[in-house]
Short mmCIF file of C-alpha atoms in Angstrom, two decimals:
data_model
loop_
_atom_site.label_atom_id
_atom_site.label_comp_id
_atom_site.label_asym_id
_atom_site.label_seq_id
_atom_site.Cartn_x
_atom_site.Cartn_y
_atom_site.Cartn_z
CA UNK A 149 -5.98 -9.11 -24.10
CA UNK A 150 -7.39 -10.06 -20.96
CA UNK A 151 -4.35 -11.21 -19.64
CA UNK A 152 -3.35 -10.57 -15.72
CA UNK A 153 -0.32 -8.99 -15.16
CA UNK A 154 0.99 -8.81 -11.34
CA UNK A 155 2.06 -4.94 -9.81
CA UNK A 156 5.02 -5.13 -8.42
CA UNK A 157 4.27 -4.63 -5.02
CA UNK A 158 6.28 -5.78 -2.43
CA UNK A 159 3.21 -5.63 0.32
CA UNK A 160 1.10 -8.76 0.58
CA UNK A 161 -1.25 -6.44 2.60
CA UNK A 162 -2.02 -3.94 0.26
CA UNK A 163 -5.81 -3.55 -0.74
CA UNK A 164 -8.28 -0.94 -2.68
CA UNK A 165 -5.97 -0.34 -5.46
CA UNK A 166 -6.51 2.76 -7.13
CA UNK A 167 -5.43 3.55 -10.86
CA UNK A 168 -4.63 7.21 -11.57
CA UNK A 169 -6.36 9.05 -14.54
CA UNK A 170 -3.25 9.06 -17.15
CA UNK A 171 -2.67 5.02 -15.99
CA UNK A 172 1.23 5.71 -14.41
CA UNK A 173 0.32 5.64 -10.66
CA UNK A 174 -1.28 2.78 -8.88
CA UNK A 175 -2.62 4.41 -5.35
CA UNK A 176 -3.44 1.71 -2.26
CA UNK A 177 -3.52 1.37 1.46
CA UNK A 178 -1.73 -0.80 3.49
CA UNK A 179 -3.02 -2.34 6.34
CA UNK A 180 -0.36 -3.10 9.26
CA UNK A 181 0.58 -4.05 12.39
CA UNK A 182 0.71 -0.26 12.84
CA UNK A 183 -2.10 0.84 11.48
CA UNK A 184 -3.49 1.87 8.24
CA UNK A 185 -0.92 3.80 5.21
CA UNK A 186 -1.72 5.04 1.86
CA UNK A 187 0.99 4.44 -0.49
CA UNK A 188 1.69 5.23 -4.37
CA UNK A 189 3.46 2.73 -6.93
CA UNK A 190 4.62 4.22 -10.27
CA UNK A 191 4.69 1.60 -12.51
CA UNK A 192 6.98 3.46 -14.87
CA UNK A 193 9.67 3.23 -12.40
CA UNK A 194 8.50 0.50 -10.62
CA UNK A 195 8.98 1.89 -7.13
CA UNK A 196 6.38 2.60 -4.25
CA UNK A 197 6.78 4.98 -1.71
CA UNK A 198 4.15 6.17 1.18
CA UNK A 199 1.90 9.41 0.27
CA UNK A 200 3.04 11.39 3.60
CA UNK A 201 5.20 11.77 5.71
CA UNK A 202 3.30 11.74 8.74
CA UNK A 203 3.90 9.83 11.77
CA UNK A 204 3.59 6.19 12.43
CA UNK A 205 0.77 7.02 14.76
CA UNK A 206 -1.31 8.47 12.21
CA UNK A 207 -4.03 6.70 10.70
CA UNK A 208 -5.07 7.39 6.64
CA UNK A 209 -8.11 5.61 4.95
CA UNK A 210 -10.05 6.19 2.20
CA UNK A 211 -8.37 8.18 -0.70
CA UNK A 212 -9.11 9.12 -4.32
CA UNK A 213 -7.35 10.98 -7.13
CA UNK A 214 -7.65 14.18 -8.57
CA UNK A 215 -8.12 14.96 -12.45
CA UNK A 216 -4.26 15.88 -12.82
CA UNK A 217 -3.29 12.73 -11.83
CA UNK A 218 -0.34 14.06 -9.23
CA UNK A 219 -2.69 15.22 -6.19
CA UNK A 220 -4.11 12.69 -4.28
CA UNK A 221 -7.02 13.83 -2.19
CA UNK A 222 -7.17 11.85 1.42
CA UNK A 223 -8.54 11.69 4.94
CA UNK A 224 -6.32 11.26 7.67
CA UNK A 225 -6.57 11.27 11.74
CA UNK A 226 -3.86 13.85 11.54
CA UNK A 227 -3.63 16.59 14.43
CA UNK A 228 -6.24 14.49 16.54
CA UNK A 229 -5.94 13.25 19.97
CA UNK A 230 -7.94 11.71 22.56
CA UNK A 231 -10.20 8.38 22.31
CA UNK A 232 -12.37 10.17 19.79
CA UNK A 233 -10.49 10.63 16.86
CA UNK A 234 -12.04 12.48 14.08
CA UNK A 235 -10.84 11.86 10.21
CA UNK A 236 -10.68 14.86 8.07
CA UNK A 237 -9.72 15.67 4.72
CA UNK A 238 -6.41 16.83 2.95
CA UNK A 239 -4.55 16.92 0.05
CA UNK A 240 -1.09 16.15 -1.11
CA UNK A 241 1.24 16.76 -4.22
CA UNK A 242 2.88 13.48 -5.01
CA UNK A 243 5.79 16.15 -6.02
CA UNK A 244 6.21 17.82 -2.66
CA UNK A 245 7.06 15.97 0.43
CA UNK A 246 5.00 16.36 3.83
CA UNK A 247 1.80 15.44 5.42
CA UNK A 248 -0.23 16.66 2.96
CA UNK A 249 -2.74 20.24 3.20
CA UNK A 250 -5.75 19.72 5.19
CA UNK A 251 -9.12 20.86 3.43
CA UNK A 252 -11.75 20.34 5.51
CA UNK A 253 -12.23 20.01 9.09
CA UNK A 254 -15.07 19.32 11.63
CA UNK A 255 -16.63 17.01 14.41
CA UNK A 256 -17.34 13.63 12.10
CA UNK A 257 -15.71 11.18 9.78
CA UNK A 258 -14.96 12.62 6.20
CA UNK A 259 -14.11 10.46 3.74
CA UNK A 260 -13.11 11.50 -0.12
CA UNK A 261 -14.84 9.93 -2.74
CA UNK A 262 -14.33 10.79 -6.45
CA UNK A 263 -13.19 14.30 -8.26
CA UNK A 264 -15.81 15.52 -10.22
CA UNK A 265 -14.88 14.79 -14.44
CA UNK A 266 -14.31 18.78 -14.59
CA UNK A 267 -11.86 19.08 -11.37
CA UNK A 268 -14.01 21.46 -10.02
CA UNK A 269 -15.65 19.34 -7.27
CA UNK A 270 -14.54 16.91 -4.49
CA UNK A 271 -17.62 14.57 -2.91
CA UNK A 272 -17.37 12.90 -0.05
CA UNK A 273 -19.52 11.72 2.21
CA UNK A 274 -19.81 12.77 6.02
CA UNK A 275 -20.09 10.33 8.62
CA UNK A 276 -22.07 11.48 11.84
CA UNK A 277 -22.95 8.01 12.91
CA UNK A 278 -21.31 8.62 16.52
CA UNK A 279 -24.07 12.09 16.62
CA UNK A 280 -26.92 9.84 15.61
CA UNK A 281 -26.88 11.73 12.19
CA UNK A 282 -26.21 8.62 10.27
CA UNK A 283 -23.66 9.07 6.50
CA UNK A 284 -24.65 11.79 4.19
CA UNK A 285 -22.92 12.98 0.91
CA UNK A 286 -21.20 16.44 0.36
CA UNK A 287 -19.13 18.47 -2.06
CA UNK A 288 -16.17 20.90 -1.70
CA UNK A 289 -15.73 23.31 -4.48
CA UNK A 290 -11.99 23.19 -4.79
CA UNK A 291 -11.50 26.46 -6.46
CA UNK A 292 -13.54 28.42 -3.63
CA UNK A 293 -13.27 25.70 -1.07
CA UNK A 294 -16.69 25.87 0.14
CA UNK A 295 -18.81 23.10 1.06
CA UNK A 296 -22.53 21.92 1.57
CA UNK A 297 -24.52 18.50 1.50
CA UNK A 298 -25.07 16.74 -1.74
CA UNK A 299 -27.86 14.21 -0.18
CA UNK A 300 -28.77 14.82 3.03
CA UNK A 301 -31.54 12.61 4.37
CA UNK A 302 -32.21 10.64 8.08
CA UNK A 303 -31.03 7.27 6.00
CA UNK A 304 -27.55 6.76 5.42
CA UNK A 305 -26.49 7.69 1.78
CA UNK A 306 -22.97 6.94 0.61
CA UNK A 307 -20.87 5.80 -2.18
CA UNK A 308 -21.65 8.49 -4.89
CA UNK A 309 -20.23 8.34 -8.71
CA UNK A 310 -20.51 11.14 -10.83
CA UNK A 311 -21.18 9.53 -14.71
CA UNK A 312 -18.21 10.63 -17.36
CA UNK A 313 -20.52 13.41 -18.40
CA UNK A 314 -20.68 15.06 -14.73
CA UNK A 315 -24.22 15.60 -15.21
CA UNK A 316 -25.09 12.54 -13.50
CA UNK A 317 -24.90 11.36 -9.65
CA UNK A 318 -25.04 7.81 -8.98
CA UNK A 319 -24.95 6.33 -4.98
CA UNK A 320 -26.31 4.42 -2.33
CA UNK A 321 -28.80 4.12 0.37
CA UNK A 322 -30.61 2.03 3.13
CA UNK A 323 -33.63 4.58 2.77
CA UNK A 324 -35.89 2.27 2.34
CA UNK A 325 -34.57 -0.20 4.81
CA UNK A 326 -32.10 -2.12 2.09
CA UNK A 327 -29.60 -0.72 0.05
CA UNK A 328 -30.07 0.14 -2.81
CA UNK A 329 -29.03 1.87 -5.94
CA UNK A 330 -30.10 5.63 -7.08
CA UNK A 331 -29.36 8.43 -9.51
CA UNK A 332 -30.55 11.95 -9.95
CA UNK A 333 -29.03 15.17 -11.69
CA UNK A 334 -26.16 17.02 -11.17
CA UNK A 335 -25.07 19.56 -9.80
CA UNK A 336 -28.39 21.00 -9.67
CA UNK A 337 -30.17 17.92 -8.03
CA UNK A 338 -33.49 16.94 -8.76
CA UNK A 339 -35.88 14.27 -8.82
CA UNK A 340 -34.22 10.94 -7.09
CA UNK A 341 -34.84 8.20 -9.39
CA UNK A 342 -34.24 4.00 -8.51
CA UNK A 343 -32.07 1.92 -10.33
CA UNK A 344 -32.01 -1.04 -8.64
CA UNK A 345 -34.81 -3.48 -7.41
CA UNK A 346 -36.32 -4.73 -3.99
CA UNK A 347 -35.04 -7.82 -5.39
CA UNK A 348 -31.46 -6.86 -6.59
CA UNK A 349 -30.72 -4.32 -3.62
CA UNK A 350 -27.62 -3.04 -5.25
CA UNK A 351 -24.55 -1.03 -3.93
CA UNK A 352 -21.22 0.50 -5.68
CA UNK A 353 -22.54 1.69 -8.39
CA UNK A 354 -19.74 2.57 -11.06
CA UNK A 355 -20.29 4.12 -15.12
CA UNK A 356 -19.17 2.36 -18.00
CA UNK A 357 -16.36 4.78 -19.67
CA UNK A 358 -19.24 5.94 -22.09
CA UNK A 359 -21.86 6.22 -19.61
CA UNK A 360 -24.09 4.26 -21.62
CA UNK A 361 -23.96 1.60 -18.46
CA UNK A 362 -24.28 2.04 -15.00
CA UNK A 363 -23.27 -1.28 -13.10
CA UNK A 364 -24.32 -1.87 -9.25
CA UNK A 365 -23.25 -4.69 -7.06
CA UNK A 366 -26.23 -6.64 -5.60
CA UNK A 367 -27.18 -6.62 -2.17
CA UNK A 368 -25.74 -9.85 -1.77
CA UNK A 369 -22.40 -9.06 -3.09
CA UNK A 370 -22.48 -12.29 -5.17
CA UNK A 371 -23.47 -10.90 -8.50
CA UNK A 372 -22.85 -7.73 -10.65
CA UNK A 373 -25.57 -6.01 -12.57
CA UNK A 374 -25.23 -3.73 -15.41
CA UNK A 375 -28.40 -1.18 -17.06
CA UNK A 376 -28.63 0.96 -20.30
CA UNK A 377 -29.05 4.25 -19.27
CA UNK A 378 -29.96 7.38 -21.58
CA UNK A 379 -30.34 11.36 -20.73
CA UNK A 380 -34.08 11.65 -22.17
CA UNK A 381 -33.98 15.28 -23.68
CA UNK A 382 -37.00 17.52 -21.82
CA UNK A 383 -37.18 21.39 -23.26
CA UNK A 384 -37.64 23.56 -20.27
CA UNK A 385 -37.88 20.24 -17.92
CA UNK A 386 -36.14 18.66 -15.53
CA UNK A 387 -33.76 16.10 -17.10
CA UNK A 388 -34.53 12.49 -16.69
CA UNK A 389 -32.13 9.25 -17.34
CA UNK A 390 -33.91 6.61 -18.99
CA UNK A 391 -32.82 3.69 -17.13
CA UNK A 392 -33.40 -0.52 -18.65
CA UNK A 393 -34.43 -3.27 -16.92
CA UNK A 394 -32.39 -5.82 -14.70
#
């Protein structure tokens, strides 16, 4: 209907909402005096509670949910000391109490992204900007739980959407010295093809349900832009999307 309905929230600081798959749970951090929480609101019950139960001290950012709709992939500065805190990620039940499982660990800033459509695959993107190795976009295989880079380039390459399909990687990059949006094949990568314009720049990309769209956010954050987009069928090829104009 169009009509906007307020979430019962009782945090005026609560930002990046995040709707789970199956529509009951409404994900979101919460930025405080203390530091920055993720916590969960299930609109059934209209109740919120925080995703962990770890201490005040520790700090939780960027967080996405997986295909089932109850396990809430994370990163958190959990188990780190020191004035260089690293973020790593972890995962947590919304049916078991606790801190939540850590997944991945190592010397930069991981941050969780989007579940593959399949369930199969977390990306995320690596942050080595302290190293001098600038933002780069990775994958964990959650049933073997091994990992490797996605898009790994000397220009920093982030946000990445997989289209409803999952044969399709949208994302980010300054590689030419702007931002801009890009898309090429997945998993098996491929040709990297532009979507946006010098004009446009273009950021956030995010798929239409049908993934006959593919929307991008322009450089200037003032305007949203939307483009057909069709898998053109090559025998023995490599795909290609068909992408329309601006």
């Amino acid at each position: 209907t169009g009509a906007i309905t307020p979430l019962p929230i009782a945090h005026l600081d609560a930002y990046t909402p995040r709707l789970s798959p199956d529509g009951q749970f409404v994900a979101y951090q919460r930025r405080g005096a203390d530091g920055n929480r993720v916590y969960v609101l299930d609109r059934e019950r209209e109740s919120t509670s925080r995703l962990t139960t770890a201490p005040d001290s520790v700090q939780e950012w960027w967080f996405t949910w997986g295909t089932d709709s109850r396990t809430m992939f994370f990163n958190s500065s959990l188990g780190e000391s020191g004035s260089t805190i690293n973020v790593n990620l972890f995962s947590k039940l919304l049916t078991e109490p606790g801190e939540g499982d850590p997944l991945q660990t190592e010397s930069a800033n991981l941050a969780p992204q989007q579940v593959s459509p399949d369930g199969r695959w977390l990306l995320y993107i690596r942050d080595g900007s302290r190293w001098g190795t600038g933002i780069d976009i990775h994958a964990l295989d959650l049933e073997t739980n091994e990992h490797f880079p996605i898009i790994d380039t000397p220009a920093n390459d982030f946000q990445p959407m997989l289209s409803p399909n999952g044969r399709w990687l949208a994302f980010a990059s300054d590689r030419t010295g702007s931002w801009q949006t890009y898309v090429q094949p997945w998993p098996e990568g491929g040709t990297v093809q532009p979507v946006s314009t010098d004009e446009s720049g273009g950021g956030e990309p995010t798929w239409s349900a049908d993934g006959s769209m593919l929307y991008f956010r322009s450089r200037s954050g003032r305007q949203i832009y939307g483009v057909d987009v069709y898998e053109d069928p090559v025998a023995g090829g490599e795909r290609t999307l068909r992408i329309g104009r601006i």
